[in-house]
Short mmCIF file of C-alpha atoms in Angstrom, two decimals:
data_model
loop_
_atom_site.label_atom_id
_atom_site.label_comp_id
_atom_site.label_asym_id
_atom_site.label_seq_id
_atom_site.Cartn_x
_atom_site.Cartn_y
_atom_site.Cartn_z
CA MET A 6 133.32 105.08 61.59
CA ARG A 7 133.66 102.93 58.44
CA ILE A 8 130.59 100.68 58.26
CA LEU A 9 129.83 98.01 55.68
CA VAL A 10 126.15 97.13 55.22
CA ILE A 11 125.28 93.89 53.46
CA GLY A 12 121.66 94.04 52.32
CA GLY A 13 121.66 97.83 52.40
CA THR A 14 119.31 98.32 49.43
CA GLY A 15 116.40 96.40 50.98
CA PHE A 16 113.46 97.12 53.24
CA ILE A 17 115.46 97.70 56.43
CA GLY A 18 118.70 98.58 54.69
CA ARG A 19 117.59 101.81 53.05
CA PRO A 20 116.55 103.63 56.25
CA LEU A 21 119.53 102.12 58.10
CA VAL A 22 122.03 103.44 55.57
CA GLN A 23 120.38 106.86 55.62
CA GLN A 24 120.50 107.03 59.42
CA LEU A 25 124.16 105.97 59.56
CA ALA A 26 125.13 108.53 56.91
CA ASP A 27 123.14 111.27 58.66
CA ALA A 28 125.13 110.48 61.83
CA GLY A 29 128.38 111.12 59.95
CA HIS A 30 129.57 107.55 59.33
CA ALA A 31 131.26 106.45 56.10
CA VAL A 32 128.92 103.77 54.78
CA THR A 33 129.65 101.16 52.13
CA VAL A 34 126.85 99.01 50.71
CA LEU A 35 127.61 95.64 49.15
CA HIS A 36 124.92 94.76 46.63
CA ARG A 37 124.35 92.64 43.55
CA GLY A 38 122.82 95.33 41.38
CA SER A 39 119.27 93.99 41.51
CA LYS A 40 118.05 97.23 43.11
CA HIS A 41 119.22 100.73 42.29
CA ALA A 42 118.51 102.61 45.48
CA ARG A 43 119.90 106.14 45.66
CA LEU A 44 121.69 106.05 48.98
CA PRO A 45 124.32 108.23 50.69
CA ALA A 46 126.91 105.46 50.55
CA GLU A 47 129.69 103.98 48.47
CA MET A 48 128.05 101.27 46.40
CA VAL A 49 130.15 98.16 45.81
CA LEU A 50 128.84 95.70 43.26
CA GLY A 51 129.51 92.12 44.21
CA ASP A 52 128.20 88.87 45.63
CA ARG A 53 128.58 87.78 49.24
CA CYS A 54 130.24 84.60 47.94
CA ASP A 55 133.19 86.75 46.78
CA ILE A 56 133.33 88.99 49.84
CA ALA A 57 136.84 87.94 50.88
CA SER A 58 138.27 89.04 47.53
CA LEU A 59 136.77 92.54 47.44
CA GLY A 60 139.36 94.18 49.68
CA LEU A 61 136.85 95.88 51.96
CA LYS A 62 138.22 97.30 55.23
CA PRO A 63 135.28 98.25 57.44
CA GLU A 64 135.49 98.80 61.17
CA VAL A 65 131.99 97.38 61.63
CA VAL A 66 130.05 94.97 59.41
CA ILE A 67 126.23 94.91 59.48
CA ASP A 68 124.75 91.90 57.72
CA LEU A 69 121.00 92.17 57.29
CA ILE A 70 120.48 89.16 55.02
CA LEU A 71 122.16 86.16 56.60
CA SER A 72 120.03 83.13 55.85
CA SER A 73 122.08 80.18 57.13
CA GLY A 74 125.27 79.12 58.83
CA ALA A 75 126.74 78.49 55.39
CA GLN A 76 126.38 82.21 54.66
CA ALA A 77 127.54 83.41 58.07
CA GLN A 78 130.89 81.61 58.24
CA PRO A 79 132.46 83.31 55.18
CA VAL A 80 131.57 86.71 56.63
CA MET A 81 133.42 85.96 59.85
CA ASP A 82 136.37 84.50 57.93
CA ALA A 83 136.60 87.51 55.61
CA PHE A 84 136.63 90.16 58.34
CA ARG A 85 138.52 88.42 61.16
CA GLY A 86 141.53 90.65 61.81
CA VAL A 87 139.96 93.46 59.77
CA ALA A 88 136.73 94.60 61.44
CA ARG A 89 136.15 95.24 65.12
CA ARG A 90 132.65 93.76 65.21
CA VAL A 91 129.93 92.09 63.15
CA ILE A 92 126.25 92.91 63.67
CA ALA A 93 123.78 90.32 62.40
CA ALA A 94 120.04 90.67 61.92
CA SER A 95 118.28 87.61 63.28
CA SER A 96 114.61 86.85 63.95
CA MET A 97 112.25 86.06 66.78
CA ASP A 98 111.64 82.76 64.98
CA VAL A 99 114.70 81.29 66.74
CA TYR A 100 112.67 80.87 69.92
CA ARG A 101 111.06 77.57 70.88
CA ALA A 102 107.77 79.47 70.99
CA CYS A 103 107.93 79.70 67.21
CA GLY A 104 108.21 75.92 66.97
CA ILE A 105 105.26 75.48 69.33
CA LEU A 106 103.26 77.92 67.23
CA HIS A 107 104.04 76.05 63.99
CA GLY A 108 103.76 72.58 65.49
CA SER A 109 107.38 71.51 65.07
CA GLU A 110 108.10 71.47 68.82
CA GLU A 111 106.37 69.24 71.37
CA GLY A 112 105.71 69.91 75.00
CA PRO A 113 104.19 72.72 77.05
CA LEU A 114 103.70 76.31 75.95
CA GLU A 115 106.61 78.69 76.36
CA PRO A 116 106.14 81.49 78.90
CA VAL A 117 105.95 85.00 77.50
CA PRO A 118 107.11 87.65 77.05
CA LEU A 119 110.15 86.10 75.41
CA THR A 120 113.48 87.36 76.70
CA GLU A 121 116.96 86.88 75.29
CA ASP A 122 117.30 83.91 77.67
CA SER A 123 114.13 82.13 76.55
CA ALA A 124 114.53 78.64 75.11
CA LEU A 125 115.45 78.29 71.45
CA ARG A 126 113.97 75.77 69.06
CA THR A 127 115.42 72.28 69.32
CA LYS A 128 114.57 71.49 65.69
CA LEU A 129 116.14 73.43 62.85
CA GLN A 130 114.38 74.72 59.75
CA THR A 131 110.97 75.10 61.33
CA TYR A 132 109.40 76.24 58.05
CA PRO A 133 108.41 73.53 55.52
CA ALA A 134 110.24 73.39 52.18
CA ALA A 135 107.23 74.70 50.24
CA GLN A 136 107.06 77.80 52.46
CA ILE A 137 110.79 78.42 52.07
CA GLN A 138 110.38 78.32 48.28
CA ALA A 139 107.52 80.81 48.48
CA MET A 140 109.61 83.09 50.69
CA LYS A 141 112.51 82.91 48.24
CA ALA A 142 110.28 84.46 45.58
CA LEU A 143 110.10 87.58 47.77
CA LEU A 144 113.53 87.41 49.43
CA VAL A 145 116.21 86.54 46.90
CA TRP A 146 118.87 86.22 49.60
CA LEU A 147 117.20 83.23 51.29
CA ASP A 148 118.76 79.83 50.71
CA ASP A 149 117.23 76.39 51.14
CA GLU A 150 118.84 76.01 54.57
CA TYR A 151 117.23 79.13 56.02
CA ASP A 152 117.51 79.11 59.80
CA LYS A 153 118.76 81.92 62.02
CA ILE A 154 119.89 79.61 64.85
CA PRO A 155 123.07 78.44 63.02
CA VAL A 156 123.64 82.06 61.97
CA GLU A 157 123.60 83.20 65.58
CA ARG A 158 125.91 80.41 66.73
CA ILE A 159 128.57 81.37 64.22
CA ILE A 160 128.28 85.12 64.76
CA LEU A 161 128.50 84.80 68.55
CA SER A 162 131.17 82.11 68.87
CA ASP A 163 134.22 83.58 67.12
CA PRO A 164 136.96 84.21 69.71
CA GLU A 165 138.71 86.83 67.56
CA LEU A 166 135.82 88.76 65.99
CA PRO A 167 133.06 89.86 68.39
CA GLY A 168 129.51 89.55 67.16
CA THR A 169 126.19 91.11 68.13
CA VAL A 170 122.79 89.67 67.21
CA LEU A 171 119.52 91.56 67.02
CA ARG A 172 116.38 89.41 67.02
CA LEU A 173 113.89 91.36 64.94
CA PRO A 174 110.08 91.42 65.15
CA MET A 175 107.41 91.49 62.47
CA ILE A 176 108.32 94.71 60.68
CA TYR A 177 105.87 97.08 59.05
CA GLY A 178 106.38 100.33 57.17
CA PRO A 179 106.94 101.74 53.69
CA GLY A 180 108.48 99.07 51.49
CA ASP A 181 107.05 96.12 53.45
CA TYR A 182 107.27 93.26 50.94
CA LEU A 183 104.71 91.24 52.92
CA PHE A 184 102.16 94.10 53.07
CA ARG A 185 101.28 93.23 56.64
CA LEU A 186 98.63 95.94 57.06
CA TYR A 187 96.99 95.34 53.70
CA PRO A 188 94.42 92.64 54.61
CA LEU A 189 92.86 94.98 57.17
CA LEU A 190 93.41 98.20 55.25
CA LYS A 191 91.80 96.94 52.04
CA ARG A 192 88.69 95.76 53.85
CA MET A 193 88.40 99.09 55.63
CA ASP A 194 88.93 101.05 52.42
CA ASP A 195 86.34 98.82 50.71
CA HIS A 196 83.86 99.93 53.40
CA ARG A 197 83.28 96.45 54.71
CA PRO A 198 80.72 96.68 57.54
CA ALA A 199 82.51 93.97 59.53
CA ILE A 200 85.85 92.16 59.59
CA LEU A 201 86.20 88.56 60.70
CA PHE A 202 88.73 87.14 63.13
CA GLY A 203 89.28 83.55 64.16
CA GLU A 204 88.55 82.96 67.83
CA GLY A 205 92.11 82.08 68.85
CA TRP A 206 93.94 84.47 66.55
CA ALA A 207 92.07 87.57 67.68
CA ALA A 208 93.85 87.30 71.04
CA TRP A 209 97.24 86.21 69.65
CA ARG A 210 100.16 88.52 70.47
CA SER A 211 103.31 88.92 68.42
CA PRO A 212 106.22 91.42 68.39
CA ARG A 213 106.08 94.32 65.94
CA GLY A 214 108.39 97.10 64.90
CA TYR A 215 108.27 100.04 62.51
CA VAL A 216 111.01 99.80 59.89
CA GLU A 217 112.75 103.10 60.69
CA ASN A 218 112.71 102.28 64.40
CA VAL A 219 114.15 98.82 63.78
CA ALA A 220 116.84 100.43 61.63
CA ALA A 221 117.60 102.82 64.51
CA ALA A 222 118.09 99.86 66.86
CA ILE A 223 120.54 98.24 64.45
CA ALA A 224 122.42 101.51 63.95
CA LEU A 225 122.66 101.99 67.72
CA ALA A 226 124.08 98.50 68.22
CA ALA A 227 126.59 99.09 65.43
CA VAL A 228 128.11 102.19 66.99
CA SER A 229 127.80 101.25 70.69
CA GLU A 230 130.97 99.68 72.01
CA GLN A 231 129.01 98.14 74.88
CA ALA A 232 126.66 96.27 72.51
CA ASN A 233 127.46 92.63 73.13
CA GLY A 234 125.52 89.41 72.73
CA VAL A 235 121.84 89.26 71.83
CA TYR A 236 119.09 91.88 71.87
CA ASN A 237 115.37 91.61 71.21
CA VAL A 238 113.92 94.49 69.22
CA ALA A 239 110.17 95.05 69.62
CA GLU A 240 107.63 97.75 70.30
CA GLU A 241 106.07 97.95 73.72
CA PRO A 242 103.34 97.26 74.59
CA CYS A 243 102.71 94.17 72.50
CA TYR A 244 99.20 94.25 71.06
CA SER A 245 96.93 91.35 70.22
CA GLU A 246 95.81 90.97 66.61
CA LEU A 247 92.42 92.46 67.52
CA GLU A 248 93.95 95.38 69.42
CA TRP A 249 96.26 96.07 66.47
CA ALA A 250 93.31 95.99 64.06
CA ARG A 251 91.50 98.52 66.23
CA LYS A 252 94.49 100.85 66.08
CA ILE A 253 94.48 100.67 62.28
CA ALA A 254 90.72 101.26 62.25
CA SER A 255 91.20 104.36 64.37
CA ALA A 256 93.96 105.62 62.07
CA VAL A 257 91.70 105.42 58.99
CA SER A 258 88.42 106.34 60.75
CA TRP A 259 86.77 103.00 60.01
CA HIS A 260 83.76 102.45 62.24
CA GLY A 261 82.78 98.92 61.33
CA GLU A 262 82.57 95.91 63.60
CA PHE A 263 85.11 93.19 64.37
CA VAL A 264 83.43 89.80 64.57
CA ILE A 265 85.08 86.80 66.21
CA ALA A 266 84.04 83.43 64.79
CA LEU A 267 84.95 79.81 65.39
CA LYS A 268 87.71 78.54 63.13
CA ASP A 269 85.53 75.93 61.42
CA ARG A 270 83.08 78.64 60.31
CA LEU A 271 85.69 80.80 58.60
CA PRO A 272 86.84 80.72 54.99
CA PRO A 273 90.09 78.71 54.97
CA TYR A 274 92.24 81.76 54.19
CA LEU A 275 91.07 83.41 57.43
CA ALA A 276 91.89 80.34 59.53
CA PRO A 277 95.69 79.99 59.50
CA PRO A 278 97.21 76.78 60.84
CA GLY A 279 99.13 76.82 64.11
CA ASN A 280 98.71 76.86 67.84
CA SER A 281 97.35 80.31 68.62
CA ALA A 282 97.59 79.56 72.35
CA GLN A 283 101.35 80.06 72.01
CA HIS A 284 101.83 83.79 72.05
CA TRP A 285 105.01 85.29 70.64
CA SER A 286 105.28 88.58 72.52
CA ALA A 287 108.84 89.66 73.30
CA ASP A 288 110.55 91.77 75.95
CA SER A 289 112.90 94.48 74.66
CA THR A 290 114.05 95.78 78.05
CA CYS A 291 117.66 94.74 77.47
CA ILE A 292 118.40 96.97 74.47
CA ARG A 293 116.55 99.84 76.11
CA ARG A 294 118.44 99.50 79.39
CA GLU A 295 121.94 98.69 78.09
CA LEU A 296 122.05 100.85 74.95
CA GLY A 297 119.41 103.48 75.73
CA TYR A 298 117.28 102.53 72.75
CA ARG A 299 114.08 104.50 72.16
CA GLU A 300 111.90 104.50 69.04
CA PRO A 301 112.50 107.78 67.16
CA ILE A 302 109.15 107.53 65.34
CA GLY A 303 105.96 107.36 67.41
CA GLN A 304 103.43 104.65 66.63
CA ASP A 305 100.72 107.00 65.35
CA GLU A 306 103.13 108.51 62.84
CA ALA A 307 104.50 105.07 61.95
CA LEU A 308 100.99 103.82 61.15
CA ARG A 309 100.19 106.96 59.15
CA ARG A 310 103.29 106.54 56.97
CA THR A 311 102.67 102.83 56.49
CA ILE A 312 99.02 103.30 55.53
CA GLU A 313 99.92 106.07 53.09
CA TRP A 314 102.53 103.87 51.41
CA GLN A 315 100.37 100.75 51.22
CA ARG A 316 97.50 102.69 49.71
CA ALA A 317 99.86 104.04 47.06
CA HIS A 318 101.57 100.67 46.46
CA PRO A 319 99.04 97.83 46.76
CA PRO A 320 100.51 94.35 46.25
CA ALA A 321 100.29 92.78 42.83
CA ALA A 322 97.64 90.06 42.68
CA SER A 323 100.28 87.74 41.23
CA LEU A 324 102.10 87.69 44.57
CA GLY A 325 99.20 85.79 46.09
CA LEU A 326 99.90 87.21 49.54
CA HIS A 327 96.32 87.80 50.63
CA GLN A 328 92.87 86.54 49.74
CA PHE A 329 89.55 88.37 49.67
CA ASP A 330 86.24 86.58 49.12
CA TYR A 331 83.60 88.92 50.43
CA ASP A 332 80.74 86.60 49.47
CA ALA A 333 82.24 83.85 51.66
CA GLU A 334 82.84 86.31 54.48
CA ASP A 335 79.28 87.65 54.22
CA ALA A 336 77.95 84.10 54.47
CA VAL A 337 79.64 83.80 57.88
CA LEU A 338 78.54 87.24 59.03
CA HIS A 339 74.90 86.63 58.10
CA SER A 340 74.61 83.07 59.37
#
């Protein structure tokens, strides 16, 4: 099968391209030359703004980096009458639960786990402008109108070009630009005797996925003719923040203590804003039942690979992703 991957040199794209090539597909990667990944694919230099003029003739298009409806529409226009299907990477942040969590939606908590039929946000662009600008420093493909809801509407509503949407979880693994395990891993490697958690956030549950497993879900949807509509992608079971921390502790043989403290006692960087009563756990039964999806990499191995990579590639301090003030944390622990 001829498959075009847009965003194929990034975090998810690299393992996705490798898996598709290993399965015997002819893969083309459209990229802007900012990264020079060595991939088993034809590399086409170009910008998504010029996609209609590049003469590409894929059977399936996988777009991993759609940020807004303004980006999605040209993709559908360019490949209508050319490709058989478009696969778009979306996010769990389309759900109303995300708006409740961030305070942009009013009303009662959303029931969880979230399914593909759960309510979506009623207000677009749930992230404030300052946060979008910070995200753009890490993700060059984001635009100021970032919101996956308009992306999904356009991908799923074309009468001539079928679309499939995969709502992705919080993804960890080698190459994670957000270094999601690092705040815990650094404290454990620094031999901290205890690690603090805010009272509400220790119990908070969110969907996770290892990058190679998420790539496998996208690859499966791309080659499965029965893949239609929307699919959640998430590991099961869904662990709380404290349960997840304990799994990391076990993986690195850290035997310290986790201490739960009231939010007003914590250093500000350990007390994130938001409504922690709104969990964000997601149900991935649909993709497992309809497409036969199973994670190819077990969680123990996924954690081992992630920990090994993050130890070898700690984030630059200039990124400002995480804060560590052990004096302030000790003051809470010893009070």
